[in-house]
Amino acid sequence: MTNLLKEDVVLNPWRPLYWEPVTGTGERLMVGVVYSFAGEFCAARTIRKDVLDCLFGKSSAGILNLIDESLRAAQAASMALGGLDSLCSPIFGLVPGELRATQSKSPRDLIETACLLYSSLVNLDKLDEADENDAPQQEEVNRRFGTEVRLEVLKIRPALVSGFGNGAQLVPGGQRVRFGFSSPKAIIHFTVLHPVRHSGSMKDARAKIFELQQARKLSGVGVAALIAGTPRLDDPTLGSKQRDQLRDNQLEIESEADAVNLRWYSAHSASEGALRVVELAD
């Protein structure tokens, strides 16, 4: 014990944040944590949206907004006070709990400790995942990735501008399907394998594989490819469950693309995706 006390141990301070659904009853729910890690003050919601939906039904949306706004206010108050010691008064209805300190390797470790001590309404497995309802929609993410790839391509090969945003009818009389890039040599779709919205991103990738397959068959273009924006598997912001799921998703989409003789590329950035477009279009 003496040796342990002699070592330089960095303790990260934190407080649980409680919400009292019915004022005056004394019944409290831990809904978040405000903490300091690596010199930065942060606040995180620990109660899940689906729990609020079960408890409060249609009223849950307003409650979720109240909690999230209160967490932002708690973070701002901590920064203004320069610490958590003086953070004792209620903030927009959230009541700070006892000041604690924990030796932790990451913010996730700290939040997990807080939840184990104070909350019965958190699924610890969910700490590896952001709430899907808090993440951008798949269409928005795809559009942003495709736009960034286009801008990178035009920096190095401006002549390819005519290949972006073109569409084609896949069935007689059908609606035109817009592709990320198309030229006499290649048809390309862009997608993003999202580390949170696994189901939505997989459905989108499969749909685009089908569209590419049909377009190649009808147009006779030799190259059809799916370029997927993906985080690196060693990205430190990903949890272990997210890494495993992302790895499985990549292997599955790659196998499905190979089965119909489509090319599949994983791009960790827009610039990587742009290099693939240039390579396929040449």
Coordinates of C-alpha atoms in Angstrom, one line a residue:
M1 CA 0.0 0.0 0.0
T2 CA 2.9 2.4 0.8
N3 CA 4.4 1.9 -2.6
L4 CA 1.1 2.6 -4.3
L5 CA 0.7 5.8 -2.4
K6 CA 4.1 7.0 -3.4
E7 CA 3.3 6.6 -7.1
D8 CA 2.0 9.6 -9.0
V9 CA -1.7 8.8 -9.4
V10 CA -3.9 11.0 -11.5
L11 CA -7.5 11.1 -10.3
N12 CA -10.2 12.4 -12.5
P13 CA -13.0 14.3 -10.6
W14 CA -16.7 13.7 -11.5
R15 CA -20.2 14.2 -10.2
P16 CA -23.3 12.2 -11.0
L17 CA -26.2 14.3 -12.2
Y18 CA -29.7 13.5 -10.9
W19 CA -33.1 14.4 -12.2
E20 CA -36.3 14.4 -10.1
P21 CA -39.2 13.6 -12.4
V22 CA -41.8 14.7 -9.8
T23 CA -40.5 17.6 -7.8
G24 CA -40.7 17.1 -4.0
T25 CA -41.0 13.3 -4.1
G26 CA -37.3 12.7 -3.5
E27 CA -37.4 10.1 -6.3
R28 CA -34.3 10.7 -8.4
L29 CA -32.8 9.2 -11.6
M30 CA -29.2 9.5 -12.5
V31 CA -29.3 10.8 -16.0
G32 CA -25.7 12.0 -16.6
V33 CA -22.2 12.6 -15.4
V34 CA -20.1 15.8 -15.4
Y35 CA -16.4 15.2 -15.2
S36 CA -12.9 16.4 -15.9
F37 CA -10.5 14.4 -18.0
A38 CA -7.1 15.4 -19.4
G39 CA -7.8 19.0 -18.4
E40 CA -11.1 19.2 -20.2
F41 CA -14.6 19.5 -18.6
C42 CA -17.3 17.3 -20.2
A43 CA -20.8 16.1 -19.5
A44 CA -22.4 12.9 -20.8
R45 CA -25.9 11.6 -20.8
T46 CA -26.1 8.1 -19.2
I47 CA -29.8 7.4 -19.4
R48 CA -30.8 5.9 -22.8
K49 CA -33.5 7.3 -25.0
D50 CA -35.3 4.0 -25.1
V51 CA -35.5 4.0 -21.3
L52 CA -37.1 7.5 -21.4
D53 CA -39.5 6.3 -24.1
C54 CA -40.6 3.4 -21.8
L55 CA -40.9 5.6 -18.7
F56 CA -42.6 8.7 -20.2
G57 CA -44.1 7.8 -23.6
K58 CA -44.8 10.7 -25.8
S59 CA -43.4 13.1 -23.3
S60 CA -39.9 11.6 -23.6
A61 CA -38.8 13.9 -26.5
G62 CA -39.2 17.0 -24.3
I63 CA -37.5 15.4 -21.4
L64 CA -34.6 14.3 -23.5
N65 CA -34.1 17.8 -24.8
L66 CA -34.3 19.1 -21.2
I67 CA -31.6 16.7 -20.0
D68 CA -29.3 17.3 -22.9
E69 CA -29.6 21.1 -22.5
S70 CA -28.9 20.7 -18.8
L71 CA -25.8 18.6 -19.4
R72 CA -24.5 21.3 -21.7
A73 CA -25.1 23.9 -19.0
A74 CA -23.4 21.7 -16.4
Q75 CA -20.3 21.5 -18.7
A76 CA -20.3 25.2 -19.3
A77 CA -20.7 25.9 -15.5
S78 CA -17.8 23.6 -14.7
M79 CA -15.6 25.4 -17.2
A80 CA -16.7 28.8 -15.8
L81 CA -16.0 27.7 -12.2
G82 CA -12.7 26.2 -13.1
G83 CA -13.6 22.9 -11.4
L84 CA -16.3 20.7 -10.0
D85 CA -15.8 21.5 -6.3
S86 CA -18.2 24.5 -6.4
L87 CA -20.7 22.8 -8.7
C88 CA -23.3 22.2 -6.0
S89 CA -26.5 24.0 -7.1
P90 CA -29.2 22.6 -9.4
I91 CA -28.7 23.2 -13.1
F92 CA -31.9 23.4 -15.2
G93 CA -33.5 20.8 -13.0
L94 CA -30.4 18.5 -12.7
V95 CA -28.9 18.1 -9.2
P96 CA -25.2 17.4 -8.9
G97 CA -24.3 14.6 -6.6
E98 CA -21.3 13.9 -4.4
L99 CA -17.9 14.9 -5.8
R100 CA -15.9 11.8 -6.6
A101 CA -12.6 11.1 -8.1
T102 CA -11.5 8.0 -10.1
Q103 CA -8.2 6.9 -11.7
S104 CA -9.3 6.1 -15.3
K105 CA -7.5 5.5 -18.6
S106 CA -10.3 7.0 -20.7
P107 CA -13.5 9.0 -20.4
R108 CA -15.4 5.8 -21.1
D109 CA -13.8 4.1 -18.0
L110 CA -14.8 7.0 -15.9
I111 CA -18.4 7.0 -17.1
E112 CA -18.6 3.2 -16.7
T113 CA -17.4 3.6 -13.0
A114 CA -20.1 6.3 -12.4
C115 CA -22.8 4.1 -13.9
L116 CA -21.8 1.0 -11.9
L117 CA -22.0 3.1 -8.7
Y118 CA -25.1 5.1 -9.2
S119 CA -27.2 4.0 -12.2
S120 CA -29.5 0.9 -12.7
L121 CA -30.9 2.3 -16.0
V122 CA -27.8 2.1 -18.2
N123 CA -26.7 -0.8 -20.3
L124 CA -23.0 -0.8 -20.1
D125 CA -22.7 -2.4 -23.5
K126 CA -24.3 0.7 -24.9
L127 CA -21.4 2.8 -23.7
D128 CA -19.5 1.5 -26.7
E129 CA -22.2 2.9 -29.0
A130 CA -23.6 6.4 -29.3
D131 CA -27.4 6.5 -29.3
E132 CA -28.5 5.8 -32.9
N133 CA -31.0 8.6 -32.6
D134 CA -28.2 11.1 -31.9
A135 CA -26.3 10.1 -35.1
P136 CA -26.7 11.7 -38.5
Q137 CA -29.0 9.9 -40.9
Q138 CA -27.4 7.6 -43.5
E139 CA -28.4 9.7 -46.5
E140 CA -26.9 12.8 -44.9
V141 CA -23.6 11.0 -44.2
N142 CA -23.4 9.5 -47.7
R143 CA -24.1 12.9 -49.3
R144 CA -21.4 14.6 -47.2
F145 CA -18.8 11.8 -48.1
G146 CA -19.7 11.9 -51.8
T147 CA -19.4 15.7 -51.8
E148 CA -16.0 15.6 -50.1
V149 CA -14.7 13.0 -52.6
R150 CA -15.9 15.0 -55.5
L151 CA -14.1 18.1 -54.2
E152 CA -10.9 16.1 -53.8
V153 CA -11.1 14.6 -57.3
L154 CA -11.6 18.0 -58.9
K155 CA -8.4 19.3 -57.1
I156 CA -6.3 16.7 -58.9
R157 CA -8.4 16.0 -62.1
P158 CA -10.8 18.8 -63.0
A159 CA -11.7 17.2 -66.3
L160 CA -13.7 14.5 -64.4
V161 CA -16.3 17.1 -63.3
S162 CA -18.8 15.8 -65.8
G163 CA -18.8 12.4 -64.3
F164 CA -20.4 13.4 -61.0
G165 CA -24.2 13.4 -60.3
N166 CA -25.3 11.6 -63.4
G167 CA -28.2 9.2 -63.5
A168 CA -29.6 6.3 -65.5
Q169 CA -32.8 4.3 -65.8
L170 CA -32.2 0.8 -64.6
V171 CA -35.6 -0.5 -65.8
P172 CA -37.7 0.7 -68.8
G173 CA -40.0 3.6 -67.6
G174 CA -38.4 3.6 -64.2
Q175 CA -37.0 6.6 -62.3
R176 CA -33.4 7.6 -62.9
V177 CA -31.0 6.4 -60.4
R178 CA -28.3 8.9 -59.5
F179 CA -24.7 7.5 -59.2
G180 CA -21.8 9.1 -57.4
F181 CA -19.7 9.0 -60.5
S182 CA -20.2 7.6 -64.0
S183 CA -18.2 7.7 -67.2
P184 CA -17.7 5.5 -70.3
K185 CA -15.2 3.5 -68.2
A186 CA -16.7 3.2 -64.7
I187 CA -19.8 3.5 -62.6
I188 CA -19.2 4.3 -59.0
H189 CA -21.4 4.5 -55.9
F190 CA -20.4 6.1 -52.6
T191 CA -21.6 4.9 -49.2
V192 CA -20.4 5.1 -45.6
L193 CA -20.3 2.1 -43.2
H194 CA -21.3 3.9 -40.1
P195 CA -19.9 2.7 -36.7
V196 CA -23.2 3.4 -35.0
R197 CA -26.0 3.0 -37.5
H198 CA -24.9 -0.5 -38.5
S199 CA -28.3 -1.7 -39.9
G200 CA -29.0 1.4 -42.0
S201 CA -25.5 1.6 -43.5
M202 CA -25.6 -2.1 -44.4
K203 CA -29.0 -1.8 -46.1
D204 CA -27.7 1.2 -48.1
A205 CA -24.5 -0.7 -49.2
R206 CA -26.6 -3.7 -50.3
A207 CA -29.0 -1.5 -52.2
K208 CA -26.1 0.2 -54.0
I209 CA -24.5 -3.1 -54.9
F210 CA -27.8 -4.1 -56.6
E211 CA -28.0 -0.7 -58.5
L212 CA -24.4 -1.1 -59.6
Q213 CA -25.0 -4.6 -60.8
Q214 CA -28.1 -3.6 -62.8
A215 CA -26.3 -0.5 -64.3
R216 CA -23.3 -2.5 -65.5
K217 CA -25.6 -5.1 -67.1
L218 CA -27.7 -2.4 -68.9
S219 CA -24.8 -0.1 -69.9
G220 CA -22.1 -2.6 -70.7
V221 CA -19.6 -0.5 -68.7
G222 CA -16.7 -2.7 -67.7
V223 CA -16.1 -1.4 -64.2
A224 CA -18.7 -1.0 -61.4
A225 CA -17.4 -0.2 -57.9
L226 CA -18.6 0.7 -54.4
I227 CA -16.4 3.0 -52.5
A228 CA -17.2 3.0 -48.8
G229 CA -16.0 5.6 -46.3
T230 CA -15.0 3.7 -43.1
P231 CA -13.2 4.6 -39.9
R232 CA -9.9 2.9 -39.3
L233 CA -10.2 -0.1 -37.1
D234 CA -7.6 1.3 -34.8
D235 CA -9.5 4.6 -34.4
P236 CA -9.2 5.3 -30.6
T237 CA -12.7 6.8 -30.6
L238 CA -14.3 3.4 -31.4
G239 CA -15.2 1.0 -28.7
S240 CA -14.4 -2.7 -28.9
K241 CA -18.0 -3.7 -29.9
Q242 CA -17.9 -1.0 -32.6
R243 CA -14.6 -2.3 -34.0
D244 CA -15.9 -5.9 -34.1
Q245 CA -19.1 -4.9 -35.8
L246 CA -17.4 -2.7 -38.3
R247 CA -14.9 -5.4 -39.2
D248 CA -17.7 -7.9 -39.7
N249 CA -19.7 -5.5 -41.8
Q250 CA -16.7 -4.8 -44.1
L251 CA -16.1 -8.5 -44.6
E252 CA -19.7 -9.1 -45.4
I253 CA -20.1 -6.3 -47.9
E254 CA -16.8 -7.2 -49.6
S255 CA -18.0 -10.9 -49.9
E256 CA -21.4 -9.7 -51.4
A257 CA -19.6 -7.4 -53.9
D258 CA -17.2 -10.2 -54.9
A259 CA -20.1 -12.6 -55.4
V260 CA -21.5 -10.4 -58.2
N261 CA -18.1 -9.4 -59.6
L262 CA -18.2 -5.8 -58.3
R263 CA -15.2 -3.9 -57.0
W264 CA -15.2 -2.8 -53.4
Y265 CA -12.9 -0.3 -51.8
S266 CA -12.7 0.9 -48.2
A267 CA -11.6 4.6 -47.9
H268 CA -10.6 6.1 -44.6
S269 CA -10.8 9.6 -46.0
A270 CA -12.2 11.6 -48.9
S271 CA -8.8 11.9 -50.4
E272 CA -8.4 8.1 -50.4
G273 CA -11.8 7.8 -52.1
A274 CA -10.8 10.4 -54.6
L275 CA -7.6 8.5 -55.6
R276 CA -9.8 5.4 -56.2
V277 CA -12.1 7.4 -58.5
V278 CA -9.2 8.7 -60.5
E279 CA -7.7 5.3 -60.8
L280 CA -11.0 3.7 -62.0
A281 CA -11.8 6.5 -64.4
D282 CA -8.4 6.4 -66.2

